[in-house]
Amino acid sequence: QVQLVESGGGLVQAGGSLRLSCAASGRTFSSSAMGWFRQAPGKERVLVSAISRSSDYTYYADSVKGRFAISRENAKNMVYLQMNSLKPEDTAVYYCAADIRPRGVGMTQNEYNYWGQGTQVTVSS
């Protein structure tokens, strides 16, 4: 079992920054790939970024490349999403998710087994 709790969301002006944090409980964190998804109103939940178990591989959606950075600290059971140069179109609920398969990094929702409750990010223009 993995329990995930996100924090760090909020209201920010366009061009600003936020750092999302995801605290994980459970012994499988270090053996899990981790992902950040987001869901805007009326839209599907999409993968924003993902990171492998040892941090040797990261993925970013084209829409956030060069602006967002994912990282993790296995010793602290934490994963982060640093979001810079935020745009109004980044407004969404952001979810942390764990992929507990033995290898690979999930690219779709179906490959993630555990989810946090989400944190709202609102970017004003």
Backbone as XML, in Angstrom:
<?xml version="1.0"?>
<chain id="A" units="angstrom">
  <residue number="1" name="GLN">
    <atom name="N" x="0.832" y="-1.197" z="0.000"/>
    <atom name="CA" x="0.000" y="0.000" z="0.000"/>
    <atom name="C" x="0.866" y="1.246" z="0.000"/>
  </residue>
  <residue number="2" name="VAL">
    <atom name="N" x="0.457" y="2.248" z="-0.746"/>
    <atom name="CA" x="1.122" y="3.545" z="-0.750"/>
    <atom name="C" x="0.046" y="4.606" z="-0.564"/>
  </residue>
  <residue number="3" name="GLN">
    <atom name="N" x="0.237" y="5.466" z="0.395"/>
    <atom name="CA" x="-0.663" y="6.608" z="0.579"/>
    <atom name="C" x="0.076" y="7.868" z="0.175"/>
  </residue>
  <residue number="4" name="LEU">
    <atom name="N" x="-0.591" y="8.721" z="-0.572"/>
    <atom name="CA" x="0.028" y="9.914" z="-1.122"/>
    <atom name="C" x="-0.747" y="11.153" z="-0.705"/>
  </residue>
  <residue number="5" name="VAL">
    <atom name="N" x="-0.024" y="12.175" z="-0.271"/>
    <atom name="CA" x="-0.640" y="13.429" z="0.138"/>
    <atom name="C" x="0.094" y="14.578" z="-0.530"/>
  </residue>
  <residue number="6" name="GLU">
    <atom name="N" x="-0.635" y="15.322" z="-1.367"/>
    <atom name="CA" x="-0.042" y="16.466" z="-2.055"/>
    <atom name="C" x="-0.203" y="17.737" z="-1.237"/>
  </residue>
  <residue number="7" name="SER">
    <atom name="N" x="0.706" y="18.663" z="-1.462"/>
    <atom name="CA" x="0.610" y="19.984" z="-0.860"/>
    <atom name="C" x="1.332" y="20.970" z="-1.760"/>
  </residue>
  <residue number="8" name="GLY">
    <atom name="N" x="1.110" y="22.252" z="-1.503"/>
    <atom name="CA" x="1.837" y="23.285" z="-2.220"/>
    <atom name="C" x="1.053" y="24.007" z="-3.294"/>
  </residue>
  <residue number="9" name="GLY">
    <atom name="N" x="-0.172" y="23.581" z="-3.528"/>
    <atom name="CA" x="-0.973" y="24.280" z="-4.521"/>
    <atom name="C" x="-1.416" y="25.641" z="-4.009"/>
  </residue>
  <residue number="10" name="GLY">
    <atom name="N" x="-2.033" y="26.406" z="-4.901"/>
    <atom name="CA" x="-2.509" y="27.723" z="-4.502"/>
    <atom name="C" x="-2.792" y="28.609" z="-5.686"/>
  </residue>
  <residue number="11" name="LEU">
    <atom name="N" x="-2.961" y="29.887" z="-5.393"/>
    <atom name="CA" x="-3.235" y="30.895" z="-6.414"/>
    <atom name="C" x="-1.967" y="31.689" z="-6.673"/>
  </residue>
  <residue number="12" name="VAL">
    <atom name="N" x="-1.607" y="31.823" z="-7.936"/>
    <atom name="CA" x="-0.388" y="32.544" z="-8.296"/>
    <atom name="C" x="-0.649" y="33.310" z="-9.586"/>
  </residue>
  <residue number="13" name="GLN">
    <atom name="N" x="0.041" y="34.424" z="-9.751"/>
    <atom name="CA" x="-0.096" y="35.189" z="-10.984"/>
    <atom name="C" x="0.727" y="34.547" z="-12.100"/>
  </residue>
  <residue number="14" name="ALA">
    <atom name="N" x="0.312" y="34.800" z="-13.308"/>
    <atom name="CA" x="1.060" y="34.302" z="-14.455"/>
    <atom name="C" x="2.514" y="34.753" z="-14.366"/>
  </residue>
  <residue number="15" name="GLY">
    <atom name="N" x="3.413" y="33.824" z="-14.676"/>
    <atom name="CA" x="4.833" y="34.099" z="-14.561"/>
    <atom name="C" x="5.436" y="33.701" z="-13.228"/>
  </residue>
  <residue number="16" name="GLY">
    <atom name="N" x="4.580" y="33.388" z="-12.293"/>
    <atom name="CA" x="5.047" y="33.009" z="-10.968"/>
    <atom name="C" x="5.437" y="31.543" z="-10.879"/>
  </residue>
  <residue number="17" name="SER">
    <atom name="N" x="5.755" y="31.128" z="-9.664"/>
    <atom name="CA" x="6.230" y="29.766" z="-9.418"/>
    <atom name="C" x="5.504" y="29.140" z="-8.241"/>
  </residue>
  <residue number="18" name="LEU">
    <atom name="N" x="5.413" y="27.842" z="-8.285"/>
    <atom name="CA" x="4.909" y="27.044" z="-7.166"/>
    <atom name="C" x="5.712" y="25.760" z="-7.111"/>
  </residue>
  <residue number="19" name="ARG">
    <atom name="N" x="5.821" y="25.207" z="-5.917"/>
    <atom name="CA" x="6.457" y="23.905" z="-5.755"/>
    <atom name="C" x="5.471" y="22.968" z="-5.095"/>
  </residue>
  <residue number="20" name="LEU">
    <atom name="N" x="5.082" y="21.956" z="-5.832"/>
    <atom name="CA" x="4.203" y="20.944" z="-5.278"/>
    <atom name="C" x="5.039" y="19.857" z="-4.610"/>
  </residue>
  <residue number="21" name="SER">
    <atom name="N" x="4.525" y="19.365" z="-3.495"/>
    <atom name="CA" x="5.176" y="18.270" z="-2.783"/>
    <atom name="C" x="4.192" y="17.121" z="-2.644"/>
  </residue>
  <residue number="22" name="CYS">
    <atom name="N" x="4.720" y="15.938" z="-2.635"/>
    <atom name="CA" x="3.908" y="14.741" z="-2.445"/>
    <atom name="C" x="4.606" y="13.860" z="-1.426"/>
  </residue>
  <residue number="23" name="ALA">
    <atom name="N" x="3.953" y="13.673" z="-0.289"/>
    <atom name="CA" x="4.494" y="12.824" z="0.769"/>
    <atom name="C" x="3.889" y="11.430" z="0.644"/>
  </residue>
  <residue number="24" name="ALA">
    <atom name="N" x="4.752" y="10.445" z="0.618"/>
    <atom name="CA" x="4.299" y="9.070" z="0.449"/>
    <atom name="C" x="4.555" y="8.262" z="1.708"/>
  </residue>
  <residue number="25" name="SER">
    <atom name="N" x="3.625" y="7.409" z="2.026"/>
    <atom name="CA" x="3.832" y="6.460" z="3.126"/>
    <atom name="C" x="3.790" y="5.056" z="2.540"/>
  </residue>
  <residue number="26" name="GLY">
    <atom name="N" x="4.496" y="4.158" z="3.179"/>
    <atom name="CA" x="4.526" y="2.798" z="2.668"/>
    <atom name="C" x="5.913" y="2.405" z="2.220"/>
  </residue>
  <residue number="27" name="ARG">
    <atom name="N" x="6.195" y="1.132" z="2.284"/>
    <atom name="CA" x="7.548" y="0.658" z="2.029"/>
    <atom name="C" x="7.889" y="0.585" z="0.552"/>
  </residue>
  <residue number="28" name="THR">
    <atom name="N" x="6.912" y="0.766" z="-0.312"/>
    <atom name="CA" x="7.177" y="0.569" z="-1.732"/>
    <atom name="C" x="7.534" y="1.855" z="-2.462"/>
  </residue>
  <residue number="29" name="PHE">
    <atom name="N" x="7.666" y="2.980" z="-1.756"/>
    <atom name="CA" x="7.900" y="4.241" z="-2.446"/>
    <atom name="C" x="9.145" y="4.189" z="-3.299"/>
  </residue>
  <residue number="30" name="SER">
    <atom name="N" x="10.269" y="3.756" z="-2.721"/>
    <atom name="CA" x="11.528" y="3.803" z="-3.461"/>
    <atom name="C" x="11.533" y="2.850" z="-4.652"/>
  </residue>
  <residue number="31" name="SER">
    <atom name="N" x="10.632" y="1.894" z="-4.658"/>
    <atom name="CA" x="10.537" y="0.965" z="-5.784"/>
    <atom name="C" x="9.419" y="1.333" z="-6.747"/>
  </residue>
  <residue number="32" name="SER">
    <atom name="N" x="8.874" y="2.533" z="-6.573"/>
    <atom name="CA" x="7.776" y="2.997" z="-7.421"/>
    <atom name="C" x="8.228" y="4.146" z="-8.304"/>
  </residue>
  <residue number="33" name="ALA">
    <atom name="N" x="7.857" y="4.078" z="-9.561"/>
    <atom name="CA" x="7.959" y="5.280" z="-10.385"/>
    <atom name="C" x="6.851" y="6.223" z="-9.938"/>
  </residue>
  <residue number="34" name="MET">
    <atom name="N" x="7.087" y="7.508" z="-10.082"/>
    <atom name="CA" x="6.118" y="8.497" z="-9.616"/>
    <atom name="C" x="5.744" y="9.439" z="-10.748"/>
  </residue>
  <residue number="35" name="GLY">
    <atom name="N" x="4.506" y="9.872" z="-10.715"/>
    <atom name="CA" x="4.044" y="10.787" z="-11.744"/>
    <atom name="C" x="3.202" y="11.907" z="-11.161"/>
  </residue>
  <residue number="36" name="TRP">
    <atom name="N" x="3.196" y="13.016" z="-11.868"/>
    <atom name="CA" x="2.284" y="14.128" z="-11.580"/>
    <atom name="C" x="1.329" y="14.248" z="-12.762"/>
  </residue>
  <residue number="37" name="PHE">
    <atom name="N" x="0.050" y="14.193" z="-12.451"/>
    <atom name="CA" x="-0.998" y="14.394" z="-13.445"/>
    <atom name="C" x="-1.723" y="15.692" z="-13.125"/>
  </residue>
  <residue number="38" name="ARG">
    <atom name="N" x="-2.458" y="16.200" z="-14.102"/>
    <atom name="CA" x="-3.328" y="17.337" z="-13.829"/>
    <atom name="C" x="-4.636" y="17.193" z="-14.593"/>
  </residue>
  <residue number="39" name="GLN">
    <atom name="N" x="-5.661" y="17.780" z="-14.010"/>
    <atom name="CA" x="-6.980" y="17.739" z="-14.640"/>
    <atom name="C" x="-7.607" y="19.118" z="-14.535"/>
  </residue>
  <residue number="40" name="ALA">
    <atom name="N" x="-7.813" y="19.714" z="-15.684"/>
    <atom name="CA" x="-8.486" y="21.010" z="-15.755"/>
    <atom name="C" x="-9.998" y="20.770" z="-15.865"/>
  </residue>
  <residue number="41" name="PRO">
    <atom name="N" x="-10.804" y="21.751" z="-15.496"/>
    <atom name="CA" x="-12.263" y="21.583" z="-15.564"/>
    <atom name="C" x="-12.720" y="21.193" z="-16.956"/>
  </residue>
  <residue number="42" name="GLY">
    <atom name="N" x="-13.505" y="20.133" z="-17.030"/>
    <atom name="CA" x="-14.042" y="19.684" z="-18.300"/>
    <atom name="C" x="-13.066" y="18.956" z="-19.193"/>
  </residue>
  <residue number="43" name="LYS">
    <atom name="N" x="-11.872" y="18.696" z="-18.679"/>
    <atom name="CA" x="-10.864" y="18.018" z="-19.493"/>
    <atom name="C" x="-10.422" y="16.723" z="-18.842"/>
  </residue>
  <residue number="44" name="GLU">
    <atom name="N" x="-9.743" y="15.893" z="-19.622"/>
    <atom name="CA" x="-9.239" y="14.629" z="-19.098"/>
    <atom name="C" x="-8.021" y="14.865" z="-18.209"/>
  </residue>
  <residue number="45" name="ARG">
    <atom name="N" x="-7.782" y="13.901" z="-17.347"/>
    <atom name="CA" x="-6.572" y="13.929" z="-16.536"/>
    <atom name="C" x="-5.400" y="13.506" z="-17.420"/>
  </residue>
  <residue number="46" name="VAL">
    <atom name="N" x="-4.336" y="14.299" z="-17.396"/>
    <atom name="CA" x="-3.188" y="14.028" z="-18.270"/>
    <atom name="C" x="-1.903" y="14.002" z="-17.457"/>
  </residue>
  <residue number="47" name="LEU">
    <atom name="N" x="-0.946" y="13.243" z="-17.966"/>
    <atom name="CA" x="0.365" y="13.156" z="-17.327"/>
    <atom name="C" x="1.167" y="14.420" z="-17.638"/>
  </residue>
  <residue number="48" name="VAL">
    <atom name="N" x="1.671" y="15.030" z="-16.600"/>
    <atom name="CA" x="2.497" y="16.235" z="-16.749"/>
    <atom name="C" x="3.973" y="15.876" z="-16.699"/>
  </residue>
  <residue number="49" name="SER">
    <atom name="N" x="4.317" y="15.022" z="-15.730"/>
    <atom name="CA" x="5.714" y="14.670" z="-15.547"/>
    <atom name="C" x="5.795" y="13.352" z="-14.801"/>
  </residue>
  <residue number="50" name="ALA">
    <atom name="N" x="6.894" y="12.646" z="-15.003"/>
    <atom name="CA" x="7.105" y="11.374" z="-14.313"/>
    <atom name="C" x="8.593" y="11.188" z="-14.066"/>
  </residue>
  <residue number="51" name="ILE">
    <atom name="N" x="8.895" y="10.358" z="-13.065"/>
    <atom name="CA" x="10.297" y="10.127" z="-12.698"/>
    <atom name="C" x="10.470" y="8.663" z="-12.326"/>
  </residue>
  <residue number="52" name="SER">
    <atom name="N" x="11.598" y="8.114" z="-12.723"/>
    <atom name="CA" x="11.864" y="6.707" z="-12.444"/>
    <atom name="C" x="12.269" y="6.514" z="-10.986"/>
  </residue>
  <residue number="53" name="ARG">
    <atom name="N" x="12.427" y="5.269" z="-10.605"/>
    <atom name="CA" x="12.713" y="4.926" z="-9.207"/>
    <atom name="C" x="14.021" y="5.536" z="-8.726"/>
  </residue>
  <residue number="54" name="SER">
    <atom name="N" x="15.017" y="5.532" z="-9.581"/>
    <atom name="CA" x="16.330" y="6.039" z="-9.195"/>
    <atom name="C" x="16.601" y="7.438" z="-9.716"/>
  </residue>
  <residue number="55" name="SER">
    <atom name="N" x="15.584" y="8.082" z="-10.261"/>
    <atom name="CA" x="15.693" y="9.449" z="-10.799"/>
    <atom name="C" x="16.558" y="9.544" z="-12.049"/>
  </residue>
  <residue number="56" name="ASP">
    <atom name="N" x="16.862" y="8.404" z="-12.671"/>
    <atom name="CA" x="17.712" y="8.464" z="-13.858"/>
    <atom name="C" x="16.927" y="8.735" z="-15.130"/>
  </residue>
  <residue number="57" name="TYR">
    <atom name="N" x="15.605" y="8.740" z="-15.020"/>
    <atom name="CA" x="14.766" y="9.059" z="-16.169"/>
    <atom name="C" x="13.641" y="9.977" z="-15.719"/>
  </residue>
  <residue number="58" name="THR">
    <atom name="N" x="13.439" y="11.024" z="-16.494"/>
    <atom name="CA" x="12.312" y="11.919" z="-16.252"/>
    <atom name="C" x="11.576" y="12.165" z="-17.559"/>
  </residue>
  <residue number="59" name="TYR">
    <atom name="N" x="10.292" y="12.403" z="-17.425"/>
    <atom name="CA" x="9.434" y="12.692" z="-18.577"/>
    <atom name="C" x="8.684" y="13.995" z="-18.310"/>
  </residue>
  <residue number="60" name="TYR">
    <atom name="N" x="8.536" y="14.788" z="-19.370"/>
    <atom name="CA" x="7.740" y="16.014" z="-19.272"/>
    <atom name="C" x="6.824" y="16.101" z="-20.498"/>
  </residue>
  <residue number="61" name="ALA">
    <atom name="N" x="5.602" y="16.483" z="-20.255"/>
    <atom name="CA" x="4.711" y="16.792" z="-21.369"/>
    <atom name="C" x="5.259" y="18.003" z="-22.110"/>
  </residue>
  <residue number="62" name="ASP">
    <atom name="N" x="5.026" y="18.061" z="-23.392"/>
    <atom name="CA" x="5.532" y="19.171" z="-24.196"/>
    <atom name="C" x="5.096" y="20.519" z="-23.635"/>
  </residue>
  <residue number="63" name="SER">
    <atom name="N" x="3.898" y="20.571" z="-23.090"/>
    <atom name="CA" x="3.344" y="21.835" z="-22.608"/>
    <atom name="C" x="4.087" y="22.408" z="-21.406"/>
  </residue>
  <residue number="64" name="VAL">
    <atom name="N" x="4.897" y="21.584" z="-20.722"/>
    <atom name="CA" x="5.580" y="22.063" z="-19.519"/>
    <atom name="C" x="7.098" y="21.960" z="-19.617"/>
  </residue>
  <residue number="65" name="LYS">
    <atom name="N" x="7.598" y="21.424" z="-20.715"/>
    <atom name="CA" x="9.059" y="21.289" z="-20.870"/>
    <atom name="C" x="9.740" y="22.638" z="-20.730"/>
  </residue>
  <residue number="66" name="GLY">
    <atom name="N" x="10.825" y="22.643" z="-19.973"/>
    <atom name="CA" x="11.587" y="23.866" z="-19.772"/>
    <atom name="C" x="11.034" y="24.750" z="-18.669"/>
  </residue>
  <residue number="67" name="ARG">
    <atom name="N" x="9.854" y="24.430" z="-18.174"/>
    <atom name="CA" x="9.243" y="25.240" z="-17.099"/>
    <atom name="C" x="9.073" y="24.464" z="-15.797"/>
  </residue>
  <residue number="68" name="PHE">
    <atom name="N" x="8.804" y="23.164" z="-15.901"/>
    <atom name="CA" x="8.581" y="22.320" z="-14.724"/>
    <atom name="C" x="9.777" y="21.402" z="-14.513"/>
  </residue>
  <residue number="69" name="ALA">
    <atom name="N" x="9.999" y="21.027" z="-13.264"/>
    <atom name="CA" x="11.058" y="20.078" z="-12.936"/>
    <atom name="C" x="10.574" y="19.124" z="-11.856"/>
  </residue>
  <residue number="70" name="ILE">
    <atom name="N" x="10.695" y="17.843" z="-12.127"/>
    <atom name="CA" x="10.303" y="16.827" z="-11.162"/>
    <atom name="C" x="11.548" y="16.299" z="-10.449"/>
  </residue>
  <residue number="71" name="SER">
    <atom name="N" x="11.400" y="15.971" z="-9.181"/>
    <atom name="CA" x="12.498" y="15.388" z="-8.424"/>
    <atom name="C" x="11.924" y="14.540" z="-7.312"/>
  </residue>
  <residue number="72" name="ARG">
    <atom name="N" x="12.767" y="13.734" z="-6.709"/>
    <atom name="CA" x="12.328" y="12.887" z="-5.599"/>
    <atom name="C" x="13.459" y="12.691" z="-4.611"/>
  </residue>
  <residue number="73" name="GLU">
    <atom name="N" x="13.068" y="12.438" z="-3.388"/>
    <atom name="CA" x="14.003" y="12.093" z="-2.327"/>
    <atom name="C" x="13.507" y="10.800" z="-1.701"/>
  </residue>
  <residue number="74" name="ASN">
    <atom name="N" x="14.105" y="9.699" z="-2.117"/>
    <atom name="CA" x="13.635" y="8.400" z="-1.621"/>
    <atom name="C" x="13.815" y="8.251" z="-0.120"/>
  </residue>
  <residue number="75" name="ALA">
    <atom name="N" x="14.858" y="8.851" z="0.439"/>
    <atom name="CA" x="15.096" y="8.738" z="1.879"/>
    <atom name="C" x="13.995" y="9.421" z="2.685"/>
  </residue>
  <residue number="76" name="LYS">
    <atom name="N" x="13.336" y="10.388" z="2.057"/>
    <atom name="CA" x="12.272" y="11.116" z="2.752"/>
    <atom name="C" x="10.879" y="10.739" z="2.242"/>
  </residue>
  <residue number="77" name="ASN">
    <atom name="N" x="10.821" y="9.818" z="1.294"/>
    <atom name="CA" x="9.535" y="9.432" z="0.698"/>
    <atom name="C" x="8.797" y="10.638" z="0.124"/>
  </residue>
  <residue number="78" name="MET">
    <atom name="N" x="9.536" y="11.464" z="-0.608"/>
    <atom name="CA" x="8.965" y="12.690" z="-1.145"/>
    <atom name="C" x="9.211" y="12.779" z="-2.651"/>
  </residue>
  <residue number="79" name="VAL">
    <atom name="N" x="8.249" y="13.358" z="-3.334"/>
    <atom name="CA" x="8.429" y="13.712" z="-4.747"/>
    <atom name="C" x="7.922" y="15.139" z="-4.909"/>
  </residue>
  <residue number="80" name="TYR">
    <atom name="N" x="8.592" y="15.884" z="-5.790"/>
    <atom name="CA" x="8.310" y="17.304" z="-5.934"/>
    <atom name="C" x="8.052" y="17.648" z="-7.402"/>
  </residue>
  <residue number="81" name="LEU">
    <atom name="N" x="7.323" y="18.736" z="-7.587"/>
    <atom name="CA" x="7.166" y="19.306" z="-8.916"/>
    <atom name="C" x="7.361" y="20.810" z="-8.796"/>
  </residue>
  <residue number="82" name="GLN">
    <atom name="N" x="8.508" y="21.274" z="-9.267"/>
    <atom name="CA" x="8.786" y="22.702" z="-9.290"/>
    <atom name="C" x="8.196" y="23.268" z="-10.564"/>
  </residue>
  <residue number="83" name="MET">
    <atom name="N" x="7.326" y="24.249" z="-10.422"/>
    <atom name="CA" x="6.629" y="24.824" z="-11.567"/>
    <atom name="C" x="6.998" y="26.297" z="-11.683"/>
  </residue>
  <residue number="84" name="ASN">
    <atom name="N" x="7.657" y="26.652" z="-12.755"/>
    <atom name="CA" x="8.077" y="28.026" z="-13.001"/>
    <atom name="C" x="7.368" y="28.583" z="-14.232"/>
  </residue>
  <residue number="85" name="SER">
    <atom name="N" x="7.421" y="29.886" z="-14.371"/>
    <atom name="CA" x="6.818" y="30.568" z="-15.530"/>
    <atom name="C" x="5.391" y="30.070" z="-15.769"/>
  </residue>
  <residue number="86" name="LEU">
    <atom name="N" x="4.626" y="30.047" z="-14.713"/>
    <atom name="CA" x="3.278" y="29.488" z="-14.799"/>
    <atom name="C" x="2.385" y="30.321" z="-15.715"/>
  </residue>
  <residue number="87" name="LYS">
    <atom name="N" x="1.496" y="29.609" z="-16.388"/>
    <atom name="CA" x="0.566" y="30.223" z="-17.320"/>
    <atom name="C" x="-0.870" y="29.916" z="-16.885"/>
  </residue>
  <residue number="88" name="PRO">
    <atom name="N" x="-1.818" y="30.737" z="-17.294"/>
    <atom name="CA" x="-3.214" y="30.440" z="-16.933"/>
    <atom name="C" x="-3.651" y="29.043" z="-17.358"/>
  </residue>
  <residue number="89" name="GLU">
    <atom name="N" x="-3.112" y="28.552" z="-18.448"/>
    <atom name="CA" x="-3.489" y="27.217" z="-18.911"/>
    <atom name="C" x="-2.923" y="26.095" z="-18.048"/>
  </residue>
  <residue number="90" name="ASP">
    <atom name="N" x="-2.084" y="26.433" z="-17.083"/>
    <atom name="CA" x="-1.606" y="25.432" z="-16.114"/>
    <atom name="C" x="-2.610" y="25.227" z="-14.988"/>
  </residue>
  <residue number="91" name="THR">
    <atom name="N" x="-3.648" y="26.038" z="-14.951"/>
    <atom name="CA" x="-4.667" y="25.908" z="-13.917"/>
    <atom name="C" x="-5.327" y="24.536" z="-13.982"/>
  </residue>
  <residue number="92" name="ALA">
    <atom name="N" x="-5.305" y="23.828" z="-12.863"/>
    <atom name="CA" x="-5.843" y="22.471" z="-12.818"/>
    <atom name="C" x="-5.707" y="21.941" z="-11.399"/>
  </residue>
  <residue number="93" name="VAL">
    <atom name="N" x="-6.316" y="20.800" z="-11.166"/>
    <atom name="CA" x="-6.022" y="20.028" z="-9.960"/>
    <atom name="C" x="-4.867" y="19.102" z="-10.318"/>
  </residue>
  <residue number="94" name="TYR">
    <atom name="N" x="-3.835" y="19.131" z="-9.492"/>
    <atom name="CA" x="-2.636" y="18.323" z="-9.720"/>
    <atom name="C" x="-2.636" y="17.127" z="-8.777"/>
  </residue>
  <residue number="95" name="TYR">
    <atom name="N" x="-2.377" y="15.958" z="-9.354"/>
    <atom name="CA" x="-2.387" y="14.712" z="-8.606"/>
    <atom name="C" x="-1.018" y="14.042" z="-8.653"/>
  </residue>
  <residue number="96" name="CYS">
    <atom name="N" x="-0.610" y="13.543" z="-7.538"/>
    <atom name="CA" x="0.570" y="12.698" z="-7.431"/>
    <atom name="C" x="0.114" y="11.242" z="-7.547"/>
  </residue>
  <residue number="97" name="ALA">
    <atom name="N" x="0.896" y="10.420" z="-8.229"/>
    <atom name="CA" x="0.510" y="9.028" z="-8.412"/>
    <atom name="C" x="1.731" y="8.121" z="-8.391"/>
  </residue>
  <residue number="98" name="ALA">
    <atom name="N" x="1.526" y="6.885" z="-7.948"/>
    <atom name="CA" x="2.610" y="5.903" z="-7.841"/>
    <atom name="C" x="2.370" y="4.724" z="-8.777"/>
  </residue>
  <residue number="99" name="ASP">
    <atom name="N" x="3.411" y="4.387" z="-9.510"/>
    <atom name="CA" x="3.416" y="3.230" z="-10.412"/>
    <atom name="C" x="4.270" y="2.150" z="-9.757"/>
  </residue>
  <residue number="100" name="ILE">
    <atom name="N" x="3.637" y="1.113" z="-9.216"/>
    <atom name="CA" x="4.368" y="0.117" z="-8.437"/>
    <atom name="C" x="4.782" y="-1.096" z="-9.263"/>
  </residue>
  <residue number="101" name="ARG">
    <atom name="N" x="4.647" y="-1.013" z="-10.582"/>
    <atom name="CA" x="5.104" y="-2.134" z="-11.392"/>
    <atom name="C" x="6.606" y="-2.293" z="-11.216"/>
  </residue>
  <residue number="102" name="PRO">
    <atom name="N" x="7.140" y="-3.490" z="-11.423"/>
    <atom name="CA" x="8.563" y="-3.734" z="-11.127"/>
    <atom name="C" x="9.533" y="-2.961" z="-12.012"/>
  </residue>
  <residue number="103" name="ARG">
    <atom name="N" x="9.093" y="-2.512" z="-13.175"/>
    <atom name="CA" x="9.998" y="-1.757" z="-14.053"/>
    <atom name="C" x="9.192" y="-0.812" z="-14.940"/>
  </residue>
  <residue number="104" name="GLY">
    <atom name="N" x="9.889" y="0.125" z="-15.530"/>
    <atom name="CA" x="9.233" y="1.070" z="-16.416"/>
    <atom name="C" x="8.672" y="2.271" z="-15.682"/>
  </residue>
  <residue number="105" name="VAL">
    <atom name="N" x="8.269" y="3.259" z="-16.451"/>
    <atom name="CA" x="7.638" y="4.472" z="-15.917"/>
    <atom name="C" x="6.326" y="4.660" z="-16.658"/>
  </residue>
  <residue number="106" name="GLY">
    <atom name="N" x="5.243" y="4.672" z="-15.926"/>
    <atom name="CA" x="3.938" y="4.750" z="-16.560"/>
    <atom name="C" x="3.719" y="6.046" z="-17.319"/>
  </residue>
  <residue number="107" name="MET">
    <atom name="N" x="3.050" y="5.928" z="-18.458"/>
    <atom name="CA" x="2.718" y="7.085" z="-19.266"/>
    <atom name="C" x="1.205" y="7.312" z="-19.323"/>
  </residue>
  <residue number="108" name="THR">
    <atom name="N" x="0.453" y="6.393" z="-18.752"/>
    <atom name="CA" x="-1.003" y="6.521" z="-18.759"/>
    <atom name="C" x="-1.543" y="6.306" z="-17.349"/>
  </residue>
  <residue number="109" name="GLN">
    <atom name="N" x="-2.755" y="6.800" z="-17.124"/>
    <atom name="CA" x="-3.374" y="6.668" z="-15.803"/>
    <atom name="C" x="-3.469" y="5.210" z="-15.363"/>
  </residue>
  <residue number="110" name="ASN">
    <atom name="N" x="-3.748" y="4.332" z="-16.321"/>
    <atom name="CA" x="-3.978" y="2.923" z="-15.985"/>
    <atom name="C" x="-2.750" y="2.254" z="-15.398"/>
  </residue>
  <residue number="111" name="GLU">
    <atom name="N" x="-1.573" y="2.838" z="-15.615"/>
    <atom name="CA" x="-0.346" y="2.236" z="-15.120"/>
    <atom name="C" x="-0.003" y="2.697" z="-13.708"/>
  </residue>
  <residue number="112" name="TYR">
    <atom name="N" x="-0.807" y="3.555" z="-13.157"/>
    <atom name="CA" x="-0.573" y="4.063" z="-11.804"/>
    <atom name="C" x="-1.593" y="3.455" z="-10.851"/>
  </residue>
  <residue number="113" name="ASN">
    <atom name="N" x="-1.078" y="2.982" z="-9.741"/>
    <atom name="CA" x="-1.891" y="2.199" z="-8.823"/>
    <atom name="C" x="-2.451" y="3.006" z="-7.659"/>
  </residue>
  <residue number="114" name="TYR">
    <atom name="N" x="-1.726" y="4.027" z="-7.254"/>
    <atom name="CA" x="-2.128" y="4.806" z="-6.088"/>
    <atom name="C" x="-2.117" y="6.286" z="-6.442"/>
  </residue>
  <residue number="115" name="TRP">
    <atom name="N" x="-3.085" y="7.002" z="-5.864"/>
    <atom name="CA" x="-3.284" y="8.407" z="-6.181"/>
    <atom name="C" x="-3.467" y="9.236" z="-4.918"/>
  </residue>
  <residue number="116" name="GLY">
    <atom name="N" x="-2.985" y="10.465" z="-4.967"/>
    <atom name="CA" x="-3.287" y="11.405" z="-3.911"/>
    <atom name="C" x="-4.657" y="12.030" z="-4.139"/>
  </residue>
  <residue number="117" name="GLN">
    <atom name="N" x="-5.027" y="12.916" z="-3.223"/>
    <atom name="CA" x="-6.350" y="13.537" z="-3.280"/>
    <atom name="C" x="-6.371" y="14.755" z="-4.207"/>
  </residue>
  <residue number="118" name="GLY">
    <atom name="N" x="-5.205" y="15.234" z="-4.592"/>
    <atom name="CA" x="-5.113" y="16.364" z="-5.506"/>
    <atom name="C" x="-4.927" y="17.685" z="-4.786"/>
  </residue>
  <residue number="119" name="THR">
    <atom name="N" x="-4.278" y="18.617" z="-5.466"/>
    <atom name="CA" x="-4.111" y="19.960" z="-4.938"/>
    <atom name="C" x="-4.393" y="20.951" z="-6.070"/>
  </residue>
  <residue number="120" name="GLN">
    <atom name="N" x="-5.141" y="21.983" z="-5.761"/>
    <atom name="CA" x="-5.570" y="22.947" z="-6.775"/>
    <atom name="C" x="-4.465" y="23.958" z="-7.061"/>
  </residue>
  <residue number="121" name="VAL">
    <atom name="N" x="-4.192" y="24.153" z="-8.328"/>
    <atom name="CA" x="-3.286" y="25.212" z="-8.784"/>
    <atom name="C" x="-4.089" y="26.142" z="-9.682"/>
  </residue>
  <residue number="122" name="THR">
    <atom name="N" x="-4.105" y="27.415" z="-9.316"/>
    <atom name="CA" x="-4.821" y="28.407" z="-10.108"/>
    <atom name="C" x="-3.849" y="29.516" z="-10.498"/>
  </residue>
  <residue number="123" name="VAL">
    <atom name="N" x="-3.754" y="29.764" z="-11.794"/>
    <atom name="CA" x="-2.849" y="30.792" z="-12.303"/>
    <atom name="C" x="-3.699" y="31.891" z="-12.912"/>
  </residue>
  <residue number="124" name="SER">
    <atom name="N" x="-3.584" y="33.079" z="-12.347"/>
    <atom name="CA" x="-4.369" y="34.207" z="-12.840"/>
    <atom name="C" x="-3.579" y="34.987" z="-13.889"/>
  </residue>
  <residue number="125" name="SER">
    <atom name="N" x="-4.313" y="35.549" z="-14.821"/>
    <atom name="CA" x="-3.660" y="36.305" z="-15.912"/>
    <atom name="C" x="-3.488" y="37.765" z="-15.549"/>
  </residue>
</chain>
